[in-house]
Amino acid sequence: MWILPLVGYLGSVVGFCFLTLAIASGLYYLSELVEEHTVIAKRLLTRLIYFIIGLQVTLAVVDGFPIVLSLMSVGSHVVYLGNMRRFPFVKLSDPLFIASCVLVLVNHYFWFQHFSDAQHRSYSRMSSIYDQPDIPSFTEIASYFGLCVWLVPFALFVSLSASDNILPTIGTEQPSRDVDGKNKRQGMVKVIVDNILSAIGEVSRLSGWKKPEDRF
């Protein structure tokens, strides 16, 4: 077969594009929702951080999670909590924000190494093919990463806002303003999506695919 594999590749690409657009649309909507309910979002995020810290401590005490990694995760969430002091505004050059971005990757790497090593040790101790490895299931590991590693940083990324002079757009659009003529606060996700759309529109105009007066 020659054509069917090509159809499969094409379908995978189209499906990936639709999935990407769906995720971007959902993040855009969540960002607008947070802009309209900033006080509620701040309260929920703060309580979420405290809940994750309590969950990390519980996992370390009850399930025997490594103390060092658990303390690192707790400390990371304390750093995330520091971003709430000026919520929902963020300055991309703020050391606290930069530290938060680094800690997300550090936490992911070390916890991934922990579960990988635990799986390797469990299989090495098996004396028979009929033995069952004493390791967490894929669902448990994925749930841990989703809740304890990525949930708070992801929620902060959707909720935090950046002004237009932090992430400048590529077009000639003026900064968005509210009814009082002041610069309107925009979510980081909205700013990033708008910049990507502006970049695509600029490339299309330069390539002659679109007229200068056309909108994306």
Short mmCIF file of C-alpha atoms in Angstrom, two decimals:
data_model
loop_
_atom_site.label_atom_id
_atom_site.label_comp_id
_atom_site.label_asym_id
_atom_site.label_seq_id
_atom_site.Cartn_x
_atom_site.Cartn_y
_atom_site.Cartn_z
CA MET A 1 0.00 0.00 0.00
CA TRP A 2 1.28 3.44 -0.98
CA ILE A 3 -1.62 5.85 -0.76
CA LEU A 4 -3.18 4.79 2.56
CA PRO A 5 -0.04 5.53 4.64
CA LEU A 6 0.06 9.01 3.09
CA VAL A 7 -3.60 9.47 4.01
CA GLY A 8 -2.72 8.40 7.56
CA TYR A 9 0.11 10.96 7.77
CA LEU A 10 -2.14 13.69 6.37
CA GLY A 11 -4.89 12.83 8.84
CA SER A 12 -2.41 12.94 11.73
CA VAL A 13 -1.21 16.40 10.69
CA VAL A 14 -4.77 17.72 10.29
CA GLY A 15 -5.78 16.21 13.64
CA PHE A 16 -2.78 17.76 15.35
CA CYS A 17 -3.64 21.16 13.88
CA PHE A 18 -7.24 20.91 15.07
CA LEU A 19 -6.06 19.81 18.53
CA THR A 20 -3.67 22.75 18.72
CA LEU A 21 -6.40 25.19 17.68
CA ALA A 22 -8.79 23.70 20.24
CA ILE A 23 -6.24 24.05 23.05
CA ALA A 24 -5.39 27.62 22.01
CA SER A 25 -9.09 28.55 21.89
CA GLY A 26 -9.68 27.05 25.33
CA LEU A 27 -6.71 28.90 26.82
CA TYR A 28 -7.88 32.13 25.19
CA TYR A 29 -11.33 31.74 26.72
CA LEU A 30 -9.90 30.90 30.16
CA SER A 31 -7.67 33.96 29.98
CA GLU A 32 -10.67 36.19 29.26
CA LEU A 33 -12.61 34.52 32.06
CA VAL A 34 -9.82 35.25 34.55
CA GLU A 35 -9.67 38.89 33.39
CA GLU A 36 -13.34 39.30 34.29
CA HIS A 37 -13.08 37.55 37.67
CA THR A 38 -9.63 38.47 38.97
CA VAL A 39 -10.47 38.39 42.69
CA ILE A 40 -12.07 34.95 42.48
CA ALA A 41 -9.20 33.61 40.37
CA LYS A 42 -6.62 34.87 42.88
CA ARG A 43 -8.48 33.25 45.78
CA LEU A 44 -8.82 29.93 43.95
CA LEU A 45 -5.17 29.87 42.86
CA THR A 46 -3.94 30.67 46.37
CA ARG A 47 -6.03 27.88 47.86
CA LEU A 48 -4.90 25.53 45.10
CA ILE A 49 -1.25 26.18 45.94
CA TYR A 50 -1.85 25.50 49.62
CA PHE A 51 -3.73 22.31 48.71
CA ILE A 52 -0.86 21.05 46.55
CA ILE A 53 1.63 21.81 49.33
CA GLY A 54 -0.51 19.81 51.77
CA LEU A 55 -0.80 17.00 49.24
CA GLN A 56 2.99 16.87 48.80
CA VAL A 57 3.51 16.64 52.56
CA THR A 58 0.85 13.91 52.82
CA LEU A 59 2.47 11.88 50.04
CA ALA A 60 5.85 12.15 51.76
CA VAL A 61 4.48 11.07 55.15
CA VAL A 62 1.97 8.40 54.12
CA ASP A 63 3.30 6.97 50.84
CA GLY A 64 7.00 7.44 51.60
CA PHE A 65 7.82 9.84 48.77
CA PRO A 66 11.46 11.02 48.89
CA ILE A 67 11.87 13.81 51.43
CA VAL A 68 14.35 15.86 49.37
CA LEU A 69 12.19 15.90 46.25
CA SER A 70 9.08 16.61 48.31
CA LEU A 71 10.79 19.57 49.99
CA MET A 72 11.89 20.81 46.57
CA SER A 73 8.29 20.65 45.33
CA VAL A 74 7.00 22.42 48.43
CA GLY A 75 9.65 25.13 48.03
CA SER A 76 8.72 25.49 44.35
CA HIS A 77 5.08 26.07 45.23
CA VAL A 78 6.13 28.66 47.80
CA VAL A 79 7.92 30.44 44.95
CA TYR A 80 4.79 30.13 42.81
CA LEU A 81 2.86 31.66 45.69
CA GLY A 82 5.17 34.68 45.52
CA ASN A 83 3.79 35.46 42.06
CA MET A 84 0.42 36.11 43.70
CA ARG A 85 1.65 39.30 45.41
CA ARG A 86 0.97 41.39 42.27
CA PHE A 87 -1.58 39.08 40.71
CA PRO A 88 -2.60 39.15 37.92
CA PHE A 89 0.22 41.37 36.63
CA VAL A 90 3.62 39.91 35.83
CA LYS A 91 6.94 41.32 34.71
CA LEU A 92 8.81 38.85 32.55
CA SER A 93 12.16 40.09 33.88
CA ASP A 94 11.09 39.55 37.50
CA PRO A 95 13.54 37.09 39.16
CA LEU A 96 10.61 35.41 40.91
CA PHE A 97 8.86 34.74 37.61
CA ILE A 98 12.09 33.47 36.01
CA ALA A 99 12.72 31.22 39.02
CA SER A 100 9.19 29.84 38.70
CA CYS A 101 9.78 28.92 35.05
CA VAL A 102 13.06 27.20 35.90
CA LEU A 103 11.56 25.31 38.85
CA VAL A 104 8.81 23.87 36.67
CA LEU A 105 11.42 22.20 34.44
CA VAL A 106 13.58 21.16 37.40
CA ASN A 107 10.64 19.54 39.16
CA HIS A 108 9.58 17.71 36.02
CA TYR A 109 13.10 16.36 35.41
CA PHE A 110 13.78 15.11 38.93
CA TRP A 111 10.35 13.54 39.45
CA PHE A 112 10.59 11.86 36.05
CA GLN A 113 13.98 10.48 37.07
CA HIS A 114 12.53 9.30 40.39
CA PHE A 115 9.70 7.31 38.82
CA SER A 116 12.00 5.93 36.11
CA ASP A 117 14.53 4.73 38.71
CA ALA A 118 11.74 3.26 40.86
CA GLN A 119 10.47 1.28 37.89
CA HIS A 120 13.96 0.03 37.06
CA ARG A 121 14.62 -1.07 40.66
CA SER A 122 11.27 -2.83 40.87
CA TYR A 123 11.87 -4.84 37.71
CA SER A 124 15.42 -5.72 38.76
CA ARG A 125 14.12 -7.23 42.03
CA MET A 126 11.70 -9.54 40.21
CA SER A 127 12.80 -13.17 40.49
CA SER A 128 10.09 -14.58 38.20
CA ILE A 129 8.11 -13.44 35.23
CA TYR A 130 4.98 -14.06 37.29
CA ASP A 131 5.94 -11.49 39.92
CA GLN A 132 4.06 -8.22 39.86
CA PRO A 133 6.25 -5.08 39.92
CA ASP A 134 5.56 -2.78 42.86
CA ILE A 135 5.40 0.44 40.91
CA PRO A 136 2.77 3.15 40.40
CA SER A 137 0.56 2.76 37.36
CA PHE A 138 0.76 5.08 34.38
CA THR A 139 -2.50 6.73 35.48
CA GLU A 140 -1.11 7.42 38.95
CA ILE A 141 2.14 8.88 37.60
CA ALA A 142 0.34 10.99 35.00
CA SER A 143 -2.10 12.25 37.64
CA TYR A 144 0.77 13.17 39.96
CA PHE A 145 2.52 15.15 37.23
CA GLY A 146 -0.72 16.81 36.20
CA LEU A 147 -1.73 17.84 39.73
CA CYS A 148 1.49 18.29 41.68
CA VAL A 149 3.95 19.41 38.98
CA TRP A 150 2.12 21.16 36.16
CA LEU A 151 -1.28 22.30 37.43
CA VAL A 152 -0.22 25.40 39.40
CA PRO A 153 2.33 26.68 36.81
CA PHE A 154 -0.21 26.12 34.05
CA ALA A 155 -2.92 27.94 36.00
CA LEU A 156 -0.54 30.83 36.70
CA PHE A 157 0.44 31.02 33.04
CA VAL A 158 -3.20 31.29 32.00
CA SER A 159 -4.09 33.76 34.77
CA LEU A 160 -1.13 36.16 34.78
CA SER A 161 -1.30 39.22 32.58
CA ALA A 162 1.24 41.22 30.67
CA SER A 163 0.95 44.75 29.35
CA ASP A 164 1.37 45.49 25.65
CA ASN A 165 4.82 47.01 26.15
CA ILE A 166 6.13 43.73 27.56
CA LEU A 167 5.22 41.59 24.58
CA PRO A 168 5.02 43.99 21.60
CA THR A 169 2.96 42.96 18.62
CA ILE A 170 4.42 42.74 15.14
CA GLY A 171 1.75 44.75 13.37
CA THR A 172 0.95 48.40 13.62
CA GLU A 173 -1.92 47.91 16.04
CA GLN A 174 -2.18 50.33 18.92
CA PRO A 175 -2.21 49.04 22.50
CA SER A 176 -5.69 48.05 23.62
CA ARG A 177 -7.39 50.56 25.87
CA ASP A 178 -10.45 50.49 28.06
CA VAL A 179 -13.36 52.94 28.10
CA ASP A 180 -11.35 55.40 30.23
CA GLY A 181 -8.50 55.55 27.73
CA LYS A 182 -6.09 53.62 29.94
CA ASN A 183 -4.03 50.66 28.78
CA LYS A 184 -6.13 47.55 29.11
CA ARG A 185 -4.69 44.58 30.94
CA GLN A 186 -4.33 41.51 28.74
CA GLY A 187 -3.70 37.91 29.69
CA MET A 188 -0.37 36.41 28.69
CA VAL A 189 -2.12 33.72 26.67
CA LYS A 190 -4.13 36.33 24.76
CA VAL A 191 -1.00 38.38 24.13
CA ILE A 192 0.91 35.35 22.84
CA VAL A 193 -1.96 34.20 20.62
CA ASP A 194 -2.45 37.72 19.25
CA ASN A 195 1.29 37.96 18.51
CA ILE A 196 1.26 34.63 16.69
CA LEU A 197 -1.74 35.68 14.61
CA SER A 198 -0.11 39.03 13.86
CA ALA A 199 3.09 37.28 12.79
CA ILE A 200 1.18 34.90 10.51
CA GLY A 201 -0.73 37.81 9.01
CA GLU A 202 2.48 39.79 8.46
CA VAL A 203 4.14 36.83 6.72
CA SER A 204 1.05 36.34 4.57
CA ARG A 205 1.06 39.99 3.51
CA LEU A 206 4.77 39.93 2.73
CA SER A 207 4.30 36.77 0.68
CA GLY A 208 1.46 38.35 -1.29
CA TRP A 209 -1.16 35.93 0.00
CA LYS A 210 -3.17 38.70 1.60
CA LYS A 211 -3.85 42.32 0.87
CA PRO A 212 -2.55 44.87 3.41
CA GLU A 213 -6.08 45.93 4.32
CA ASP A 214 -7.25 42.37 4.99
CA ARG A 215 -7.58 41.18 8.57
CA PHE A 216 -6.40 37.76 9.72
#
